[in-house]
Coordinates of C-alpha atoms and ligand atoms in Angstrom, one line a residue:
M1 CA 89.0 89.8 103.9
T2 CA 88.8 89.6 107.7
P3 CA 85.7 91.3 109.1
A4 CA 88.0 94.1 110.5
A5 CA 89.5 94.9 107.0
T6 CA 86.1 95.3 105.4
E7 CA 85.8 98.1 107.7
F8 CA 88.5 99.8 106.0
I9 CA 88.0 99.1 102.6
T10 CA 84.9 97.6 101.2
P11 CA 85.2 94.1 99.4
L12 CA 83.5 95.8 96.1
T13 CA 86.5 98.4 96.0
F14 CA 88.8 95.5 96.3
Q15 CA 87.2 93.5 93.7
A16 CA 86.9 96.3 91.0
L17 CA 90.6 96.9 91.5
S18 CA 91.8 93.6 91.2
G19 CA 89.3 92.2 89.0
H20 CA 89.1 89.1 91.0
P21 CA 86.4 87.7 93.4
V22 CA 86.7 88.6 96.9
H23 CA 86.0 86.1 99.7
S24 CA 85.2 87.4 102.9
H25 CA 82.8 85.1 104.8
L26 CA 83.5 82.1 106.7
L27 CA 80.1 80.7 106.4
D28 CA 78.2 81.9 103.5
S29 CA 76.2 79.4 102.0
G30 CA 76.7 80.3 98.3
E31 CA 80.3 80.9 98.7
E32 CA 80.6 77.5 100.8
Q33 CA 79.1 75.8 97.6
A34 CA 81.2 77.7 94.9
M35 CA 84.6 77.8 97.0
G36 CA 84.6 76.9 100.4
H37 CA 87.6 77.7 102.7
I38 CA 88.8 74.2 102.2
S39 CA 88.9 74.3 98.6
L40 CA 90.6 77.8 98.5
A41 CA 93.1 76.6 100.6
R42 CA 93.5 73.6 98.4
W43 CA 93.8 76.1 95.5
A44 CA 96.5 78.4 96.9
D45 CA 100.0 77.7 96.0
V46 CA 101.2 80.2 98.4
L47 CA 99.2 81.9 101.2
V48 CA 99.9 85.6 101.9
I49 CA 98.3 87.4 104.9
A50 CA 98.8 90.9 104.3
P51 CA 98.4 93.0 106.4
A52 CA 98.6 90.4 109.2
T53 CA 97.1 92.2 112.4
A54 CA 98.1 91.5 116.1
N55 CA 94.8 89.9 116.1
T56 CA 95.3 87.5 113.2
I57 CA 98.7 86.5 114.4
A58 CA 97.3 85.4 117.8
K59 CA 94.7 83.5 116.2
M60 CA 97.0 81.8 114.0
S61 CA 99.5 81.0 117.0
H62 CA 96.5 79.1 118.6
G63 CA 95.0 77.7 115.9
W64 CA 91.7 79.6 116.0
A65 CA 89.6 79.5 112.9
D66 CA 86.6 82.4 113.5
D67 CA 86.8 84.0 110.3
L68 CA 87.9 83.0 106.8
V69 CA 91.4 84.3 107.1
S70 CA 92.5 82.3 110.2
A71 CA 90.1 79.4 108.8
L72 CA 92.3 79.4 105.8
Y73 CA 95.4 79.5 107.7
L74 CA 94.4 76.3 109.4
A75 CA 93.5 74.5 106.4
A76 CA 96.6 75.5 104.2
E77 CA 99.3 73.0 103.4
C78 CA 101.0 75.4 101.0
P79 CA 103.6 77.9 102.2
V80 CA 102.2 80.5 104.3
F81 CA 103.7 84.4 104.7
I82 CA 102.5 87.2 107.0
A83 CA 103.5 90.7 106.5
P84 CA 102.5 92.1 109.9
A85 CA 101.2 95.6 110.2
M86 CA 100.3 97.2 113.7
N87 CA 101.4 100.0 116.3
Q88 CA 104.9 99.8 117.3
A89 CA 104.2 99.1 121.0
M90 CA 101.6 96.3 119.9
W91 CA 104.5 94.7 117.7
R92 CA 107.0 95.1 120.7
K93 CA 104.6 93.4 123.4
S94 CA 105.6 89.9 124.6
A95 CA 102.4 88.6 123.8
T96 CA 102.7 89.3 120.2
Q97 CA 106.5 88.2 120.2
T98 CA 105.5 84.9 121.4
N99 CA 102.6 84.6 119.0
I100 CA 105.2 85.2 116.1
K101 CA 107.6 83.0 117.4
Q102 CA 104.7 80.3 117.6
C103 CA 103.8 81.0 114.1
Q104 CA 107.4 80.8 112.8
Q105 CA 107.9 77.4 114.5
Q106 CA 104.4 76.4 112.6
G107 CA 106.8 77.0 109.3
V108 CA 105.0 80.5 109.0
M109 CA 107.7 82.9 107.1
L110 CA 107.6 86.3 107.9
I111 CA 108.0 89.5 105.9
G112 CA 108.9 92.6 107.6
P113 CA 107.5 94.5 109.5
E114 CA 109.6 97.8 108.7
Q115 CA 110.6 100.6 110.6
G116 CA 109.3 104.1 110.5
S117 CA 106.5 106.2 110.9
Q118 CA 103.1 104.7 111.6
A119 CA 99.4 105.9 110.8
C120 CA 98.8 106.5 114.9
G121 CA 101.7 108.9 114.7
E122 CA 104.5 106.9 116.3
I123 CA 107.7 105.7 115.3
G124 CA 108.8 102.3 115.3
F125 CA 108.8 98.6 113.9
G126 CA 105.3 97.5 112.9
R127 CA 104.8 99.2 109.4
M128 CA 103.9 96.7 106.7
S129 CA 106.3 95.9 104.0
E130 CA 105.7 97.5 100.8
P131 CA 103.9 95.4 98.5
E132 CA 107.0 95.3 95.9
T133 CA 108.9 93.8 98.8
I134 CA 106.3 91.3 99.9
C135 CA 106.1 90.2 95.7
E136 CA 110.0 89.9 95.9
R137 CA 109.8 87.6 98.8
L138 CA 107.5 85.6 97.2
L139 CA 109.4 85.4 94.0
E140 CA 112.4 84.2 96.1
L141 CA 110.1 80.8 97.0
E142 CA 111.5 78.7 94.4
P143 CA 108.9 75.6 94.3
L144 CA 110.3 72.6 96.5
P145 CA 111.7 69.7 94.4
C146 CA 109.3 66.5 94.3
L147 CA 110.9 64.2 97.1
Q148 CA 108.0 61.6 96.9
G149 CA 109.3 58.2 97.8
K150 CA 112.3 59.3 99.4
K151 CA 113.1 58.9 103.2
I152 CA 115.0 61.3 104.9
M153 CA 116.3 61.2 108.3
I154 CA 117.3 64.4 110.4
T155 CA 118.7 64.8 113.6
A156 CA 117.9 67.9 115.7
G157 CA 118.5 69.7 119.1
P158 CA 120.9 69.2 121.8
T159 CA 121.6 66.1 123.5
R160 CA 121.7 65.8 127.3
E161 CA 124.7 64.0 129.0
P162 CA 123.9 63.1 132.5
L163 CA 126.3 63.8 135.5
D164 CA 124.2 62.6 138.3
P165 CA 120.5 61.8 138.4
V166 CA 119.6 65.4 138.6
R167 CA 122.2 67.5 136.4
Y168 CA 123.3 67.2 132.9
I169 CA 126.1 68.7 130.2
S170 CA 124.0 70.5 127.4
N171 CA 124.4 73.0 124.8
R172 CA 122.3 76.0 123.2
S173 CA 120.7 74.4 120.4
S174 CA 117.1 75.0 119.9
G175 CA 116.3 72.6 117.2
K176 CA 114.8 75.1 115.1
M177 CA 117.1 74.4 112.1
G178 CA 116.5 70.6 112.3
Y179 CA 112.8 70.8 112.9
A180 CA 112.6 73.6 109.8
L181 CA 114.3 70.9 107.6
A182 CA 111.8 68.3 108.7
R183 CA 109.2 70.5 107.7
A184 CA 110.5 71.3 104.3
A185 CA 111.3 67.7 103.6
T186 CA 107.9 66.8 104.4
D187 CA 106.3 69.6 102.5
A188 CA 108.4 68.4 99.4
G189 CA 106.7 64.8 99.7
A190 CA 109.6 62.8 101.5
Q191 CA 109.2 60.4 104.3
V192 CA 110.8 62.1 107.7
L193 CA 112.5 60.4 110.5
L194 CA 112.9 63.2 113.0
V195 CA 115.5 61.8 115.9
S196 CA 115.5 64.7 118.4
G197 CA 117.1 65.5 121.8
P198 CA 115.0 67.4 123.9
T199 CA 113.5 70.7 122.6
A200 CA 110.4 72.9 123.0
L201 CA 109.1 72.4 119.2
T202 CA 106.4 70.8 117.9
P203 CA 107.5 68.0 114.9
P204 CA 105.7 68.5 111.4
E205 CA 102.2 66.3 111.5
N206 CA 103.7 64.2 108.8
S207 CA 107.0 63.3 110.0
E208 CA 108.1 60.2 112.4
L209 CA 109.6 61.7 115.8
I210 CA 112.1 59.6 117.8
A211 CA 112.7 61.4 121.0
V212 CA 116.4 60.8 122.6
E213 CA 118.2 62.3 125.4
T214 CA 121.7 61.4 125.2
A215 CA 124.2 61.0 122.2
A216 CA 124.6 57.2 122.9
Q217 CA 120.8 57.3 122.5
M218 CA 121.0 59.2 119.2
Y219 CA 123.4 56.6 117.9
D220 CA 121.7 53.7 118.5
A221 CA 118.3 55.5 117.2
V222 CA 120.0 56.8 114.1
M223 CA 122.3 53.4 113.3
A224 CA 119.4 51.3 113.7
R225 CA 117.4 52.9 110.7
T226 CA 120.2 54.3 108.1
A227 CA 119.6 51.3 105.9
M228 CA 116.1 52.5 105.1
C229 CA 117.1 56.0 104.5
D230 CA 118.0 57.8 100.9
V231 CA 119.4 61.0 102.9
F232 CA 120.7 61.7 106.2
I233 CA 121.2 65.2 107.9
G234 CA 122.7 65.6 111.1
A235 CA 121.6 69.0 112.1
A236 CA 121.7 68.0 115.8
A237 CA 124.1 69.5 118.3
V238 CA 125.5 66.2 119.8
A239 CA 127.7 66.6 122.7
D240 CA 131.4 65.6 121.7
Y241 CA 132.1 64.4 125.4
R242 CA 129.9 63.1 128.2
P243 CA 131.1 62.5 131.7
A244 CA 132.9 59.4 132.1
Q245 CA 131.0 58.3 135.2
N246 CA 127.3 58.8 135.7
V247 CA 126.8 58.4 139.3
P248 CA 123.9 57.1 140.7
Q249 CA 123.6 59.8 143.4
K250 CA 123.3 63.6 143.4
I251 CA 127.1 64.8 143.7
K252 CA 127.2 66.7 147.0
K253 CA 128.8 70.0 147.5
Q254 CA 132.2 69.8 148.8
D255 CA 135.7 71.0 147.5
A256 CA 136.0 74.3 146.2
L257 CA 137.3 72.6 143.0
I258 CA 136.1 69.4 141.8
S259 CA 137.1 67.6 138.4
I260 CA 134.9 65.8 136.2
S261 CA 136.4 63.4 133.4
L262 CA 135.1 63.5 130.3
E263 CA 135.2 60.7 127.5
K264 CA 134.5 61.2 123.7
T265 CA 131.2 60.3 122.3
R266 CA 131.0 58.5 119.0
D267 CA 130.6 60.9 116.0
I268 CA 127.1 59.7 114.5
L269 CA 127.6 61.7 111.7
A270 CA 131.1 60.4 110.4
E271 CA 129.9 56.8 111.2
V272 CA 126.9 57.3 109.0
A273 CA 129.0 58.7 106.2
Q274 CA 131.6 55.8 106.3
L275 CA 128.8 53.1 106.0
Q276 CA 130.2 50.3 103.6
S277 CA 126.8 49.7 102.3
A278 CA 123.3 51.1 102.1
R279 CA 125.3 54.5 103.0
P280 CA 122.6 57.4 102.9
F281 CA 123.5 60.8 100.9
T282 CA 125.3 62.5 104.3
V283 CA 124.8 66.2 104.9
G284 CA 126.6 67.8 107.7
F285 CA 126.6 70.9 109.9
A286 CA 129.3 73.1 111.0
A287 CA 128.7 75.8 113.7
E288 CA 131.8 77.7 114.0
T289 CA 133.0 80.7 116.2
H290 CA 135.7 81.1 113.9
A291 CA 137.5 80.1 110.7
L292 CA 134.4 78.8 109.4
E293 CA 135.3 77.9 105.8
T294 CA 138.5 75.9 106.8
Y295 CA 136.7 73.9 109.5
A296 CA 133.7 73.3 107.4
Q297 CA 135.8 72.4 104.2
D298 CA 138.1 70.0 106.6
K299 CA 135.0 68.2 108.0
L300 CA 133.6 67.4 104.7
R301 CA 136.7 65.6 103.7
R302 CA 137.7 64.3 107.1
K303 CA 134.0 63.0 107.7
N304 CA 133.3 61.9 104.2
L305 CA 130.3 63.7 103.9
D306 CA 128.4 64.8 100.7
M307 CA 127.3 68.2 101.7
I308 CA 128.2 70.4 104.8
A309 CA 126.1 73.4 105.8
A310 CA 128.5 75.7 107.8
N311 CA 127.3 78.5 110.0
W312 CA 128.5 81.3 112.5
V313 CA 127.6 80.8 116.2
G314 CA 128.1 83.0 118.9
R315 CA 127.5 86.3 116.7
E316 CA 124.6 88.7 117.1
Q317 CA 122.3 87.5 114.3
G318 CA 121.6 84.0 113.3
G319 CA 122.9 80.7 115.1
F320 CA 121.5 78.2 117.7
E321 CA 118.6 79.9 119.3
S322 CA 117.7 82.3 116.6
E323 CA 114.6 82.3 114.1
S324 CA 117.0 83.4 111.4
N325 CA 120.4 82.1 109.9
A326 CA 122.8 82.3 107.2
L327 CA 124.7 79.4 105.6
T328 CA 127.4 78.5 103.4
V329 CA 126.9 75.1 102.0
F330 CA 130.2 73.1 100.5
W331 CA 130.2 70.0 98.5
H332 CA 133.2 68.5 96.7
N333 CA 133.3 70.9 93.8
G334 CA 131.7 73.8 94.8
C335 CA 129.7 76.0 97.3
V336 CA 127.0 78.3 97.4
Q337 CA 126.1 81.0 100.1
L338 CA 122.6 81.2 101.5
A339 CA 121.6 84.4 102.6
M340 CA 120.4 85.5 106.3
T341 CA 116.7 84.6 106.2
D342 CA 114.1 82.7 108.5
K343 CA 115.4 79.3 108.9
A344 CA 111.9 78.1 107.3
H345 CA 113.0 79.7 104.2
L346 CA 116.5 78.4 104.7
A347 CA 115.5 75.1 105.3
R348 CA 113.7 74.8 102.0
Q349 CA 116.7 76.4 100.0
L350 CA 118.6 73.7 101.7
I351 CA 116.5 70.8 101.2
S352 CA 116.4 72.0 97.3
L353 CA 120.0 72.1 97.1
I354 CA 120.1 68.5 98.7
A355 CA 117.7 67.0 96.2
E356 CA 119.5 68.6 93.3
K357 CA 122.9 66.9 94.4
L358 CA 121.1 63.9 95.4
N359 CA 119.9 63.7 91.7
E360 CA 123.3 64.5 90.4
K361 CA 125.0 61.5 92.4
N362 CA 122.1 59.0 91.2
T363 CA 122.5 59.9 87.6
V364 CA 126.2 59.6 87.6
Ligands
LIG401 O1 132.8 67.7 114.4 P1 131.5 68.7 115.0 O2 131.1 68.4 115.8 O3 131.9 70.2 114.5 O4 130.8 68.4 113.5 C1 129.4 68.9 113.4 C2 128.4 67.8 112.9 O5 128.8 66.4 113.1 C3 126.9 68.0 112.9 O6 126.3 67.8 111.7 C4 126.5 67.1 114.0 O7 125.3 67.0 114.1 C5 127.4 65.9 113.8 N1 127.9 65.2 115.1 C6 127.5 63.9 115.1 N2 127.9 63.1 116.2 C7 128.7 63.7 117.1 C8 129.1 64.7 117.0 C9 128.6 65.8 115.9 O8 126.8 63.5 114.3 N3 129.1 63.1 118.1

C-alpha cells in the first residue's frame, strides 16, 4: 500500500480480510530485515498495481522510487500490470497519457481503465477494471518458455533511405512490436540482438542494440550475424525501394513535377530464410491493408519462412503507431489468431509460439 492508499483503508483491514501481511513502508527497519522491497520484488511472479493512480503512474514512468510501490516497480524483473483508476479528466490529460505510453514502452501491461460513473460524480474513462477482470487478465499470462542459451536476432523500426543530405524516404513504423518482442525474448532468458532503424524507444536492458539507418545497413548488420543465431525475427518495416541516386547536394526546388527513380532493396528476411547453412528459425511479419491471409500465406511459402505474423495496417485500431495489435500467425500446417491486446502481451504470446515451434522443429 502507498501512503495515499492507507488514507482510504487501513493496512489492518487489508490484512484481516486477505489473511496476508500488508507491506506499506519503504524504509522500515523491521520490514527491511524481514522482507525489504528488493526481496519482495524477487519474490513476486507478477506485480499488479491496482488501483494505479495518476501519481503512481507518473512516478513509474520516470523511475521514481520514494514509496514502497514505486520502489517495487523499479526493482521488479517480473511482468508488471497496472489497473489505472482516476478521474476522467486526469486520465485524458496529455501528461497522464504520455506517462502511460512511457510505462508501456518499459513493458508494463495495461488493464482498463473502464468507462462509467466515477466516485467524483463524473462519467468517463478512469474507473478501475473490476477485480474479476484483472484476475482474468493475469490468468491469460501464460508463463514464458525458457529460452536460456538461445540467441535471437530481431529487426525493428523503419529504415531511412536518403534522397539527398537532408531528406529521406521512410515509413510509419514505430518499432514498438520489435522492441516488445526483444523484451519478451530477454524475459524468457534468450540472448537478444536488436537491429533497429531509428525509433524513439529504449531497448530492453539485457539486449544488444545495433543501430542502423538504411535497408543496406540493416542487411549488412543482419547477414554478418546470422550464423550465431537460433532464431531470426524480421519485425522491421524495411524499405522495399530506395532512391537510385543519393545526390551529395540538397535537391533544389525547380519544376512543378520531378521524378525520382527508385531501385529495389535486398529482402533481408528472404535472404536469411534462404541460407543453406546455419539457417536460423525464421519468422517474418506481413502488414497488409487488404487480403491479409492470402498475402501472408503466399509470403510464408515464397520467402521460405518458418512462421509469419500477419496484421492489418491502416485501420483505426492496431498497426504501426498503436500500443495494441492483433495478429494471425501462420506456419506450414497451422495457424492461430492472437486477439487484440497490448503489444507487450502480444509479444509474449508470439515468443511462446516461436519457442514451441522451434522445439518441435529441433526434435523432428
Ligand atoms: O514482402 P514484405 O515487405 O511485405 O515482407 C515483410 C517482411 O519482410 C517483414 O518481416 C520485413 O521485416 C521483411 N523485409 C525485409 N527486407 C526487406 C523487405 C521486407 O527483411 N527489404
